[in-house]
Amino acid sequence: MAEKAKKSQAEELKKKLFYTKKHVSLIISDDEQKKADKYCEGYKKFLDEGKTEREASAEAVRMAEKAGFVPFDKKASYKAGDRVYLWNRRKAVIFAIIGKQPIENGVNLTAAHIDSPRLDLKQNPLYEADELGFFKTHYYGGIKKYQWTTIPMALHGVIVKADGTAVNVCIGEDENDPCFVVTDLLPHLADEQYKRPANKLITGEELNILIGSRPFKDDDISEKVKLNLMNILFEKYGIVEKDFLSAELECVPAFKARDIGFDRSLVGAYGQDDRVCAYTAFSAILDVKGTPDKTAVCVLTDKEETGSDGNTGLCSSYLKFFLYDLAENQGSDGRTVMTASRCLSADVNAGFDPTFPDGYERKNCAFVNDGIVVTKYTGARGKSGTSDANAEYVGLIHAMLDKNKVVWQTGELGKVDFGGGGTVAAYIANLNIDTIDVGVPVLSMHAPFEVTAKNDVYMAYKAFSAFYKMSE
Ligand code: MN
Ligand code: MN
């Protein structure tokens, strides 16, 4: 008997002192599990509606307007509870709800990105080779190129014509639409291709998209397939070849978001990095009831996958200018507001993949279904390129998540010196804002079909909802 009592005392001590992770489904009630699953139906819809930064920001604006958000006018007078948004060049968008507290107490800011890896058309993309028509592409973001061949692709984007009119393009998503594809060599003839290193198995210049094969009926001219294709494009969009020079056309996987697994516990879809954090941070600000204590701000940004440069990326000043304008509008100044503000930089993290365990350090990586990941620092090679959140701020977020029963874990992106990656956290922290990375663990990140767990998506939503309510 004494032996057994001693053991249970040790067990209790262990329970009290040790940090252990647990599957979200073993922690939450059946009711909350149902809520989590239901929440992800809206998430999947958002993924299907917005496969590019333009479409995702437009869908977010549409939803926000329905919820009472109006375009921000720095000269208007806003009172607590008012909801505003600023759409930056139709590719990035900021939402805000004016809080009860004076704005010099700082804002609660979330930031996620809505651009995802894909194949962009080159400026002069159309050509014919051996009676097949193709588009040349320049891939966007970090991809394993071989993953992007032999899958159905859709074309999204905008063509601005010489007369200034813009034509929106979205083809390949509807079941009745045609789609497009990057071809690959048959295995029978691939002996030489197999000798290439894996990162060159398919090269950038081999990511050519097949778009047609029938000639224009005329025996006397060359490039008959290209002519026939250009003629179809002229009839459909009113464009001539030169108009491609002023177009932004993005080729993305044509499949829709779907449940994965017999238990339907996972979501498979294109572009979950980082629309999973975009949707959770954004839907949480939409769902804020009444007036938050502090002003709540959510930015959905562009260009993260290529380093955040450009005027729609977070290295530009558009977020800073908005915070300055909002501060002045509320009778304060930008630097006071930013210095007092705090941010959750919301971006996905690598979920542990048991099929490929070597890249991860088990004690410090994220697992799918163990909740939202809090990442103190990112970077590579000796924490290079990270903002590394202050312990005081990590502690504040730790307490906030626990208090609101958000299941969370910590996670570093892989083993030390195995690669690494960054987020927008550093650019926001550089504005003198307390910033930490949080996000959803993802399997097959940057692949055409990425995987997340519904439980983690829901925990991210819970975390952002609680964050906007922080009043201290
Ligand atoms: Mn990301
Ligand atoms: Mn990414």
Short mmCIF file of C-alpha atoms and ligand atoms in Angstrom, two decimals:
data_model
loop_
_atom_site.label_atom_id
_atom_site.label_comp_id
_atom_site.label_asym_id
_atom_site.label_seq_id
_atom_site.Cartn_x
_atom_site.Cartn_y
_atom_site.Cartn_z
CA MET A 1 0.00 0.00 0.00
CA ALA A 2 2.74 2.44 0.99
CA GLU A 3 4.52 1.76 -2.29
CA LYS A 4 1.44 2.59 -4.28
CA ALA A 5 0.71 5.79 -2.35
CA LYS A 6 4.26 6.93 -2.92
CA LYS A 7 3.91 6.31 -6.63
CA SER A 8 0.75 8.32 -6.91
CA GLN A 9 2.40 11.15 -5.00
CA ALA A 10 5.21 11.12 -7.57
CA GLU A 11 2.67 11.00 -10.34
CA GLU A 12 0.90 13.99 -8.91
CA LEU A 13 4.11 15.90 -8.54
CA LYS A 14 4.96 15.07 -12.12
CA LYS A 15 1.58 16.28 -13.25
CA LYS A 16 2.10 19.50 -11.35
CA LEU A 17 5.65 20.17 -12.48
CA PHE A 18 6.06 18.75 -15.98
CA TYR A 19 4.94 20.35 -19.22
CA THR A 20 3.01 17.93 -21.41
CA LYS A 21 1.05 18.40 -24.61
CA LYS A 22 -2.32 16.84 -25.26
CA HIS A 23 -4.51 16.31 -28.32
CA VAL A 24 -7.15 19.06 -28.45
CA SER A 25 -9.94 16.48 -28.87
CA LEU A 26 -9.03 14.98 -25.48
CA ILE A 27 -9.36 18.36 -23.79
CA ILE A 28 -12.43 20.00 -25.27
CA SER A 29 -16.06 18.94 -24.78
CA ASP A 30 -18.12 17.19 -27.47
CA ASP A 31 -20.03 20.43 -27.90
CA GLU A 32 -16.90 22.43 -28.51
CA GLN A 33 -15.66 19.78 -30.94
CA LYS A 34 -18.86 20.28 -32.93
CA LYS A 35 -18.29 24.03 -32.85
CA ALA A 36 -14.74 23.59 -34.13
CA ASP A 37 -15.88 21.39 -37.01
CA LYS A 38 -18.67 23.79 -37.92
CA TYR A 39 -16.29 26.76 -37.83
CA CYS A 40 -14.11 25.06 -40.44
CA GLU A 41 -16.98 24.92 -42.94
CA GLY A 42 -16.75 28.73 -43.18
CA TYR A 43 -12.99 28.45 -43.40
CA LYS A 44 -13.12 26.08 -46.37
CA LYS A 45 -15.54 28.40 -48.14
CA PHE A 46 -13.17 31.33 -47.62
CA LEU A 47 -10.29 29.30 -49.11
CA ASP A 48 -12.34 28.51 -52.21
CA GLU A 49 -13.47 32.12 -52.64
CA GLY A 50 -10.00 33.64 -52.39
CA LYS A 51 -7.07 31.85 -54.00
CA THR A 52 -5.04 35.01 -54.60
CA GLU A 53 -4.31 38.10 -52.52
CA ARG A 54 -6.70 40.11 -54.70
CA GLU A 55 -9.55 37.65 -54.29
CA ALA A 56 -8.95 36.98 -50.58
CA SER A 57 -8.86 40.71 -49.76
CA ALA A 58 -11.99 41.32 -51.87
CA GLU A 59 -13.84 38.51 -50.10
CA ALA A 60 -12.74 39.85 -46.69
CA VAL A 61 -13.92 43.36 -47.62
CA ARG A 62 -17.26 41.96 -48.81
CA MET A 63 -17.75 40.11 -45.52
CA ALA A 64 -16.62 43.12 -43.46
CA GLU A 65 -18.99 45.52 -45.20
CA LYS A 66 -21.82 43.15 -44.41
CA ALA A 67 -20.73 43.32 -40.76
CA GLY A 68 -20.80 47.13 -40.71
CA PHE A 69 -17.21 48.08 -41.58
CA VAL A 70 -16.89 51.25 -43.71
CA PRO A 71 -13.92 52.65 -45.70
CA PHE A 72 -11.57 54.57 -43.39
CA ASP A 73 -11.54 58.35 -43.85
CA LYS A 74 -8.87 60.00 -41.73
CA LYS A 75 -10.90 63.24 -41.60
CA ALA A 76 -14.11 61.60 -40.37
CA SER A 77 -14.92 61.54 -36.67
CA TYR A 78 -15.07 58.06 -35.19
CA LYS A 79 -16.36 56.99 -31.81
CA ALA A 80 -15.79 53.83 -29.80
CA GLY A 81 -17.35 50.81 -31.50
CA ASP A 82 -17.00 52.18 -35.04
CA ARG A 83 -15.67 49.73 -37.64
CA VAL A 84 -13.43 50.81 -40.48
CA TYR A 85 -11.24 49.26 -43.17
CA LEU A 86 -8.50 50.40 -45.53
CA TRP A 87 -8.00 48.41 -48.76
CA ASN A 88 -4.49 48.91 -50.06
CA ARG A 89 -4.33 48.57 -53.87
CA ARG A 90 -6.86 45.73 -53.79
CA LYS A 91 -4.19 43.32 -52.48
CA ALA A 92 -3.88 44.01 -48.75
CA VAL A 93 -6.44 45.25 -46.26
CA ILE A 94 -6.57 46.58 -42.69
CA PHE A 95 -9.64 46.31 -40.45
CA ALA A 96 -10.10 48.21 -37.19
CA ILE A 97 -12.68 48.62 -34.43
CA ILE A 98 -12.27 51.74 -32.30
CA GLY A 99 -11.95 50.75 -28.64
CA LYS A 100 -13.29 52.25 -25.41
CA GLN A 101 -9.85 53.14 -24.06
CA PRO A 102 -7.96 56.15 -25.44
CA ILE A 103 -5.86 55.05 -28.40
CA GLU A 104 -2.61 56.13 -26.72
CA ASN A 105 -2.99 52.95 -24.62
CA GLY A 106 -2.10 51.08 -27.81
CA VAL A 107 -3.96 48.76 -30.15
CA ASN A 108 -4.31 44.98 -30.23
CA LEU A 109 -3.00 44.13 -33.69
CA THR A 110 -3.05 40.87 -35.65
CA ALA A 111 -1.21 40.40 -38.94
CA ALA A 112 -1.50 37.53 -41.42
CA HIS A 113 -0.66 37.21 -45.12
CA ILE A 114 -2.97 36.32 -47.99
CA ASP A 115 -0.42 35.65 -50.74
CA SER A 116 0.62 32.02 -51.30
CA PRO A 117 3.20 30.21 -53.44
CA ARG A 118 2.05 29.77 -57.04
CA LEU A 119 3.11 30.06 -60.68
CA ASP A 120 2.94 33.63 -62.02
CA LEU A 121 2.78 34.14 -65.77
CA LYS A 122 5.80 35.93 -67.22
CA GLN A 123 5.14 39.32 -68.80
CA ASN A 124 5.38 37.85 -72.32
CA PRO A 125 3.99 34.39 -71.61
CA LEU A 126 2.31 33.00 -74.74
CA TYR A 127 4.16 30.72 -77.17
CA GLU A 128 3.71 27.74 -79.42
CA ALA A 129 6.04 24.74 -79.58
CA ASP A 130 5.45 21.74 -81.83
CA GLU A 131 1.78 22.58 -82.24
CA LEU A 132 1.13 22.93 -78.51
CA GLY A 133 0.32 26.26 -76.85
CA PHE A 134 1.96 27.27 -73.54
CA PHE A 135 2.36 30.04 -70.99
CA LYS A 136 5.84 30.71 -69.59
CA THR A 137 5.84 31.18 -65.80
CA HIS A 138 8.06 32.54 -63.04
CA TYR A 139 7.18 30.82 -59.80
CA TYR A 140 6.27 32.94 -56.74
CA GLY A 141 7.53 31.98 -53.27
CA GLY A 142 9.42 28.89 -52.14
CA ILE A 143 8.17 25.79 -53.92
CA LYS A 144 9.33 22.23 -54.53
CA LYS A 145 8.90 22.61 -58.28
CA TYR A 146 8.25 18.93 -59.04
CA GLN A 147 5.06 19.12 -56.93
CA TRP A 148 3.48 21.58 -59.36
CA THR A 149 3.41 19.34 -62.44
CA THR A 150 0.52 17.13 -63.63
CA ILE A 151 -2.15 18.66 -61.41
CA PRO A 152 -5.16 20.66 -62.64
CA MET A 153 -4.43 24.39 -62.48
CA ALA A 154 -6.62 27.49 -62.71
CA LEU A 155 -5.74 30.97 -63.88
CA HIS A 156 -6.61 34.01 -61.74
CA GLY A 157 -5.73 37.65 -61.98
CA VAL A 158 -6.15 40.91 -63.82
CA ILE A 159 -5.20 42.25 -67.25
CA VAL A 160 -4.98 46.02 -67.55
CA LYS A 161 -5.42 47.04 -71.16
CA ALA A 162 -3.80 49.99 -72.92
CA ASP A 163 -7.05 51.95 -72.64
CA GLY A 164 -6.83 51.62 -68.84
CA THR A 165 -9.69 49.17 -68.41
CA ALA A 166 -9.05 46.11 -66.26
CA VAL A 167 -10.28 42.64 -67.09
CA ASN A 168 -10.63 40.16 -64.24
CA VAL A 169 -9.68 36.60 -65.04
CA CYS A 170 -10.76 33.49 -63.15
CA ILE A 171 -10.86 30.34 -65.22
CA GLY A 172 -10.46 26.72 -64.21
CA GLU A 173 -12.38 26.76 -60.93
CA ASP A 174 -15.85 25.94 -62.19
CA GLU A 175 -16.40 22.27 -63.07
CA ASN A 176 -17.44 23.32 -66.56
CA ASP A 177 -14.35 25.47 -67.10
CA PRO A 178 -11.31 24.10 -68.85
CA CYS A 179 -8.20 23.90 -66.66
CA PHE A 180 -4.47 23.95 -67.34
CA VAL A 181 -1.48 21.77 -66.51
CA VAL A 182 2.32 21.64 -66.33
CA THR A 183 3.48 18.45 -68.05
CA ASP A 184 6.24 16.10 -66.84
CA LEU A 185 8.35 13.45 -68.56
CA LEU A 186 7.09 9.85 -68.52
CA PRO A 187 9.06 7.52 -66.18
CA HIS A 188 10.00 5.27 -69.10
CA LEU A 189 12.24 8.04 -70.46
CA ALA A 190 13.29 9.64 -67.20
CA ASP A 191 16.65 7.90 -66.58
CA GLU A 192 18.57 11.11 -67.26
CA GLN A 193 16.05 13.31 -65.40
CA TYR A 194 16.41 11.07 -62.32
CA LYS A 195 20.13 11.88 -62.20
CA ARG A 196 19.39 15.54 -61.54
CA PRO A 197 19.48 16.71 -57.89
CA ALA A 198 15.97 16.83 -56.45
CA ASN A 199 15.80 20.63 -56.50
CA LYS A 200 16.41 20.51 -60.25
CA LEU A 201 14.16 17.56 -61.07
CA ILE A 202 11.91 20.17 -62.64
CA THR A 203 13.60 23.49 -63.32
CA GLY A 204 11.98 26.93 -63.25
CA GLU A 205 12.03 27.16 -67.05
CA GLU A 206 10.29 23.79 -67.31
CA LEU A 207 7.23 25.05 -65.42
CA ASN A 208 5.40 25.77 -68.68
CA ILE A 209 1.63 25.63 -68.62
CA LEU A 210 -0.17 23.76 -71.39
CA ILE A 211 -3.09 25.89 -72.62
CA GLY A 212 -4.19 24.47 -75.97
CA SER A 213 -3.41 22.48 -79.11
CA ARG A 214 -5.74 23.29 -82.02
CA PRO A 215 -4.54 25.39 -84.96
CA PHE A 216 -6.22 28.31 -86.61
CA LYS A 217 -7.51 26.93 -89.94
CA ASP A 218 -5.19 28.49 -92.48
CA ASP A 219 -2.37 26.68 -94.24
CA ASP A 220 -0.25 29.68 -95.06
CA ILE A 221 0.73 31.15 -91.72
CA SER A 222 3.10 30.01 -88.94
CA GLU A 223 2.18 29.73 -85.22
CA LYS A 224 -1.36 28.62 -85.99
CA VAL A 225 -1.99 27.24 -82.48
CA LYS A 226 -0.84 30.48 -80.88
CA LEU A 227 -3.05 32.46 -83.28
CA ASN A 228 -6.06 30.32 -82.47
CA LEU A 229 -5.43 30.78 -78.71
CA MET A 230 -4.94 34.53 -79.06
CA ASN A 231 -8.16 34.69 -81.05
CA ILE A 232 -10.04 32.86 -78.27
CA LEU A 233 -8.55 35.25 -75.70
CA PHE A 234 -9.52 38.25 -77.83
CA GLU A 235 -13.08 37.02 -78.10
CA LYS A 236 -13.35 36.17 -74.40
CA TYR A 237 -11.45 39.06 -72.81
CA GLY A 238 -10.98 41.60 -75.61
CA ILE A 239 -7.20 41.47 -75.21
CA VAL A 240 -4.31 41.46 -77.68
CA GLU A 241 -0.94 39.86 -76.94
CA LYS A 242 0.65 43.13 -75.87
CA ASP A 243 -1.89 43.44 -73.01
CA PHE A 244 -0.11 40.58 -71.21
CA LEU A 245 2.70 43.06 -70.56
CA SER A 246 0.45 44.89 -68.10
CA ALA A 247 -1.20 41.85 -66.51
CA GLU A 248 -0.86 39.98 -63.24
CA LEU A 249 -1.93 36.42 -63.90
CA GLU A 250 -1.44 33.74 -61.28
CA CYS A 251 -1.73 30.02 -61.90
CA VAL A 252 -2.95 28.11 -58.83
CA PRO A 253 -4.14 24.56 -58.14
CA ALA A 254 -7.71 24.12 -59.38
CA PHE A 255 -8.95 21.88 -56.58
CA LYS A 256 -11.28 22.92 -53.78
CA ALA A 257 -10.79 22.68 -50.01
CA ARG A 258 -11.82 19.26 -48.70
CA ASP A 259 -11.99 17.25 -45.51
CA ILE A 260 -9.23 14.70 -45.08
CA GLY A 261 -9.47 11.42 -43.17
CA PHE A 262 -12.22 8.94 -42.31
CA ASP A 263 -12.81 11.08 -39.20
CA ARG A 264 -12.84 14.32 -41.26
CA SER A 265 -10.44 15.81 -38.72
CA LEU A 266 -8.20 17.60 -41.22
CA VAL A 267 -8.57 20.19 -43.96
CA GLY A 268 -6.72 19.77 -47.26
CA ALA A 269 -6.48 22.80 -49.52
CA TYR A 270 -4.27 25.09 -51.54
CA GLY A 271 -3.05 28.31 -49.90
CA GLN A 272 -3.59 27.51 -46.21
CA ASP A 273 -0.26 29.28 -45.63
CA ASP A 274 -1.34 31.78 -44.63
CA ARG A 275 -5.04 32.08 -45.30
CA VAL A 276 -5.64 29.85 -42.28
CA CYS A 277 -4.34 32.61 -40.00
CA ALA A 278 -5.88 35.31 -42.20
CA TYR A 279 -9.33 33.74 -41.88
CA THR A 280 -9.07 33.04 -38.15
CA ALA A 281 -7.70 36.51 -37.27
CA PHE A 282 -10.18 38.23 -39.60
CA SER A 283 -13.29 36.26 -38.64
CA ALA A 284 -12.43 36.88 -34.97
CA ILE A 285 -12.45 40.66 -35.48
CA LEU A 286 -15.73 40.38 -37.44
CA ASP A 287 -17.22 38.47 -34.52
CA VAL A 288 -16.19 41.02 -31.86
CA LYS A 289 -19.44 41.91 -30.11
CA GLY A 290 -20.06 45.56 -29.27
CA THR A 291 -17.03 47.66 -28.37
CA PRO A 292 -13.66 46.18 -27.40
CA ASP A 293 -11.71 47.78 -24.57
CA LYS A 294 -8.72 48.56 -26.73
CA THR A 295 -8.79 49.39 -30.41
CA ALA A 296 -8.60 46.14 -32.39
CA VAL A 297 -6.72 46.04 -35.69
CA CYS A 298 -6.28 43.19 -38.17
CA VAL A 299 -4.05 43.45 -41.25
CA LEU A 300 -4.15 40.95 -44.10
CA THR A 301 -1.01 41.61 -46.07
CA ASP A 302 0.55 40.67 -49.40
CA LYS A 303 4.08 39.73 -50.54
CA GLU A 304 5.13 37.78 -47.42
CA GLU A 305 6.23 34.83 -49.54
CA THR A 306 8.73 36.97 -51.44
CA GLY A 307 10.13 38.86 -48.45
CA SER A 308 7.42 41.49 -47.73
CA ASP A 309 8.88 44.13 -50.09
CA GLY A 310 6.68 46.24 -52.34
CA ASN A 311 3.95 48.67 -51.36
CA THR A 312 1.47 45.92 -50.48
CA GLY A 313 3.96 44.03 -48.27
CA LEU A 314 4.68 44.77 -44.62
CA CYS A 315 8.13 46.21 -45.25
CA SER A 316 6.28 49.15 -46.80
CA SER A 317 4.77 51.92 -44.69
CA TYR A 318 1.12 51.30 -45.36
CA LEU A 319 0.42 49.79 -41.93
CA LYS A 320 2.48 52.47 -40.18
CA PHE A 321 0.69 55.23 -42.11
CA PHE A 322 -2.69 53.75 -41.17
CA LEU A 323 -1.73 53.62 -37.48
CA TYR A 324 -0.47 57.22 -37.69
CA ASP A 325 -3.71 58.36 -39.33
CA LEU A 326 -5.83 56.43 -36.85
CA ALA A 327 -3.82 57.85 -33.92
CA GLU A 328 -4.19 61.43 -35.16
CA ASN A 329 -7.85 60.86 -35.91
CA GLN A 330 -8.30 59.86 -32.26
CA GLY A 331 -6.30 62.82 -30.94
CA SER A 332 -2.97 61.09 -30.33
CA ASP A 333 0.17 60.51 -32.38
CA GLY A 334 1.54 57.49 -34.22
CA ARG A 335 4.68 56.87 -32.24
CA THR A 336 2.90 56.94 -28.89
CA VAL A 337 0.28 54.51 -30.15
CA MET A 338 2.75 52.10 -31.76
CA THR A 339 5.03 52.05 -28.72
CA ALA A 340 2.08 51.01 -26.54
CA SER A 341 0.69 48.47 -29.03
CA ARG A 342 1.05 44.73 -29.17
CA CYS A 343 0.83 42.29 -32.03
CA LEU A 344 0.16 38.66 -32.79
CA SER A 345 2.01 37.96 -36.03
CA ALA A 346 -0.19 35.19 -37.34
CA ASP A 347 1.51 32.75 -39.67
CA VAL A 348 1.63 29.00 -40.06
CA ASN A 349 4.36 26.80 -38.64
CA ALA A 350 5.67 23.40 -39.67
CA GLY A 351 3.68 20.53 -38.17
CA PHE A 352 5.71 17.45 -37.23
CA ASP A 353 5.51 14.85 -40.00
CA PRO A 354 6.27 11.31 -38.76
CA THR A 355 7.11 10.23 -42.31
CA PHE A 356 9.92 12.80 -42.38
CA PRO A 357 11.02 13.14 -38.73
CA ASP A 358 14.60 14.17 -39.46
CA GLY A 359 13.97 17.87 -40.01
CA TYR A 360 12.32 18.38 -36.63
CA GLU A 361 13.48 18.53 -33.03
CA ARG A 362 10.65 16.79 -31.21
CA LYS A 363 10.81 18.77 -27.98
CA ASN A 364 10.54 22.10 -29.74
CA CYS A 365 8.35 21.60 -32.76
CA ALA A 366 4.63 21.83 -33.34
CA PHE A 367 2.28 18.85 -33.68
CA VAL A 368 -1.03 18.98 -35.55
CA ASN A 369 -3.99 18.78 -33.16
CA ASP A 370 -2.02 20.11 -30.18
CA GLY A 371 -3.40 23.61 -30.61
CA ILE A 372 -2.20 26.98 -31.82
CA VAL A 373 1.60 27.34 -31.97
CA VAL A 374 3.33 30.20 -30.18
CA THR A 375 6.78 30.87 -31.63
CA LYS A 376 9.08 33.17 -29.68
CA TYR A 377 11.61 33.45 -32.51
CA THR A 378 12.01 32.34 -36.11
CA GLY A 379 15.03 32.99 -38.31
CA ALA A 380 17.92 30.79 -39.38
CA ARG A 381 21.62 30.27 -38.54
CA GLY A 382 21.81 31.63 -35.01
CA LYS A 383 18.38 33.30 -34.95
CA SER A 384 19.34 35.56 -37.82
CA GLY A 385 16.45 37.64 -39.11
CA THR A 386 14.05 37.25 -36.20
CA SER A 387 12.56 39.78 -33.80
CA ASP A 388 12.59 37.26 -30.87
CA ALA A 389 9.72 38.28 -28.58
CA ASN A 390 10.58 39.53 -25.07
CA ALA A 391 9.93 37.05 -22.26
CA GLU A 392 7.61 39.57 -20.57
CA TYR A 393 5.41 39.66 -23.66
CA VAL A 394 5.52 35.87 -24.12
CA GLY A 395 4.40 35.58 -20.50
CA LEU A 396 1.49 37.94 -21.07
CA ILE A 397 0.30 35.91 -24.08
CA HIS A 398 0.86 32.63 -22.18
CA ALA A 399 -1.45 33.86 -19.40
CA MET A 400 -4.06 35.21 -21.84
CA LEU A 401 -4.27 31.88 -23.70
CA ASP A 402 -4.50 29.82 -20.49
CA LYS A 403 -7.15 32.10 -19.03
CA ASN A 404 -9.30 31.73 -22.14
CA LYS A 405 -8.87 27.95 -22.37
CA VAL A 406 -7.06 28.12 -25.68
CA VAL A 407 -5.07 24.93 -26.27
CA TRP A 408 -1.60 26.03 -27.35
CA GLN A 409 1.91 24.73 -27.80
CA THR A 410 5.28 26.15 -28.62
CA GLY A 411 7.11 25.32 -31.83
CA GLU A 412 10.30 26.24 -33.61
CA LEU A 413 10.55 25.79 -37.38
CA GLY A 414 12.64 22.60 -37.51
CA LYS A 415 16.06 21.71 -36.17
CA VAL A 416 18.78 24.29 -35.66
CA ASP A 417 20.69 24.86 -38.93
CA PHE A 418 18.31 22.71 -40.99
CA GLY A 419 17.00 25.67 -42.93
CA GLY A 420 14.59 28.03 -41.24
CA GLY A 421 12.23 30.77 -42.26
CA GLY A 422 10.84 34.14 -41.28
CA THR A 423 7.51 35.89 -40.98
CA VAL A 424 6.31 39.50 -40.88
CA ALA A 425 6.92 39.60 -37.10
CA ALA A 426 10.29 41.34 -37.43
CA TYR A 427 8.88 44.15 -39.59
CA ILE A 428 6.12 44.88 -37.09
CA ALA A 429 8.47 44.60 -34.09
CA ASN A 430 10.75 47.09 -35.86
CA LEU A 431 7.93 49.64 -35.47
CA ASN A 432 8.53 49.33 -31.71
CA ILE A 433 5.47 47.11 -31.23
CA ASP A 434 5.61 44.06 -28.94
CA THR A 435 5.24 41.18 -31.40
CA ILE A 436 5.14 37.41 -31.24
CA ASP A 437 4.44 34.73 -33.84
CA VAL A 438 1.42 32.51 -33.42
CA GLY A 439 -0.18 30.22 -35.95
CA VAL A 440 -1.52 26.92 -37.09
CA PRO A 441 0.73 23.89 -37.70
CA VAL A 442 0.66 22.73 -41.33
CA LEU A 443 1.71 19.52 -43.07
CA SER A 444 3.16 19.73 -46.61
CA MET A 445 3.63 23.50 -46.29
CA HIS A 446 4.00 25.31 -49.65
CA ALA A 447 2.74 22.25 -51.55
CA PRO A 448 -0.25 22.63 -53.90
CA PHE A 449 -2.39 20.81 -51.31
CA GLU A 450 -1.54 21.67 -47.68
CA VAL A 451 -3.00 20.02 -44.57
CA THR A 452 -4.19 21.50 -41.25
CA ALA A 453 -6.18 20.08 -38.34
CA LYS A 454 -9.63 21.52 -37.71
CA ASN A 455 -8.92 21.64 -33.98
CA ASP A 456 -5.91 23.89 -34.51
CA VAL A 457 -7.82 26.18 -36.88
CA TYR A 458 -10.51 26.61 -34.23
CA MET A 459 -7.96 27.21 -31.46
CA ALA A 460 -6.40 29.97 -33.58
CA TYR A 461 -9.83 31.61 -33.87
CA LYS A 462 -10.28 31.33 -30.08
CA ALA A 463 -6.85 32.82 -29.47
CA PHE A 464 -7.45 35.85 -31.71
CA SER A 465 -10.92 36.37 -30.23
CA ALA A 466 -9.41 36.45 -26.73
CA PHE A 467 -6.54 38.70 -27.86
CA TYR A 468 -8.89 41.41 -29.19
CA LYS A 469 -10.56 41.41 -25.75
CA MET A 470 -7.32 42.07 -23.82
CA SER A 471 -7.76 45.27 -21.84
CA GLU A 472 -4.62 45.46 -19.66
MN MN B 1 3.36 32.08 -44.15
MN MN B 2 4.98 30.53 -46.54
#
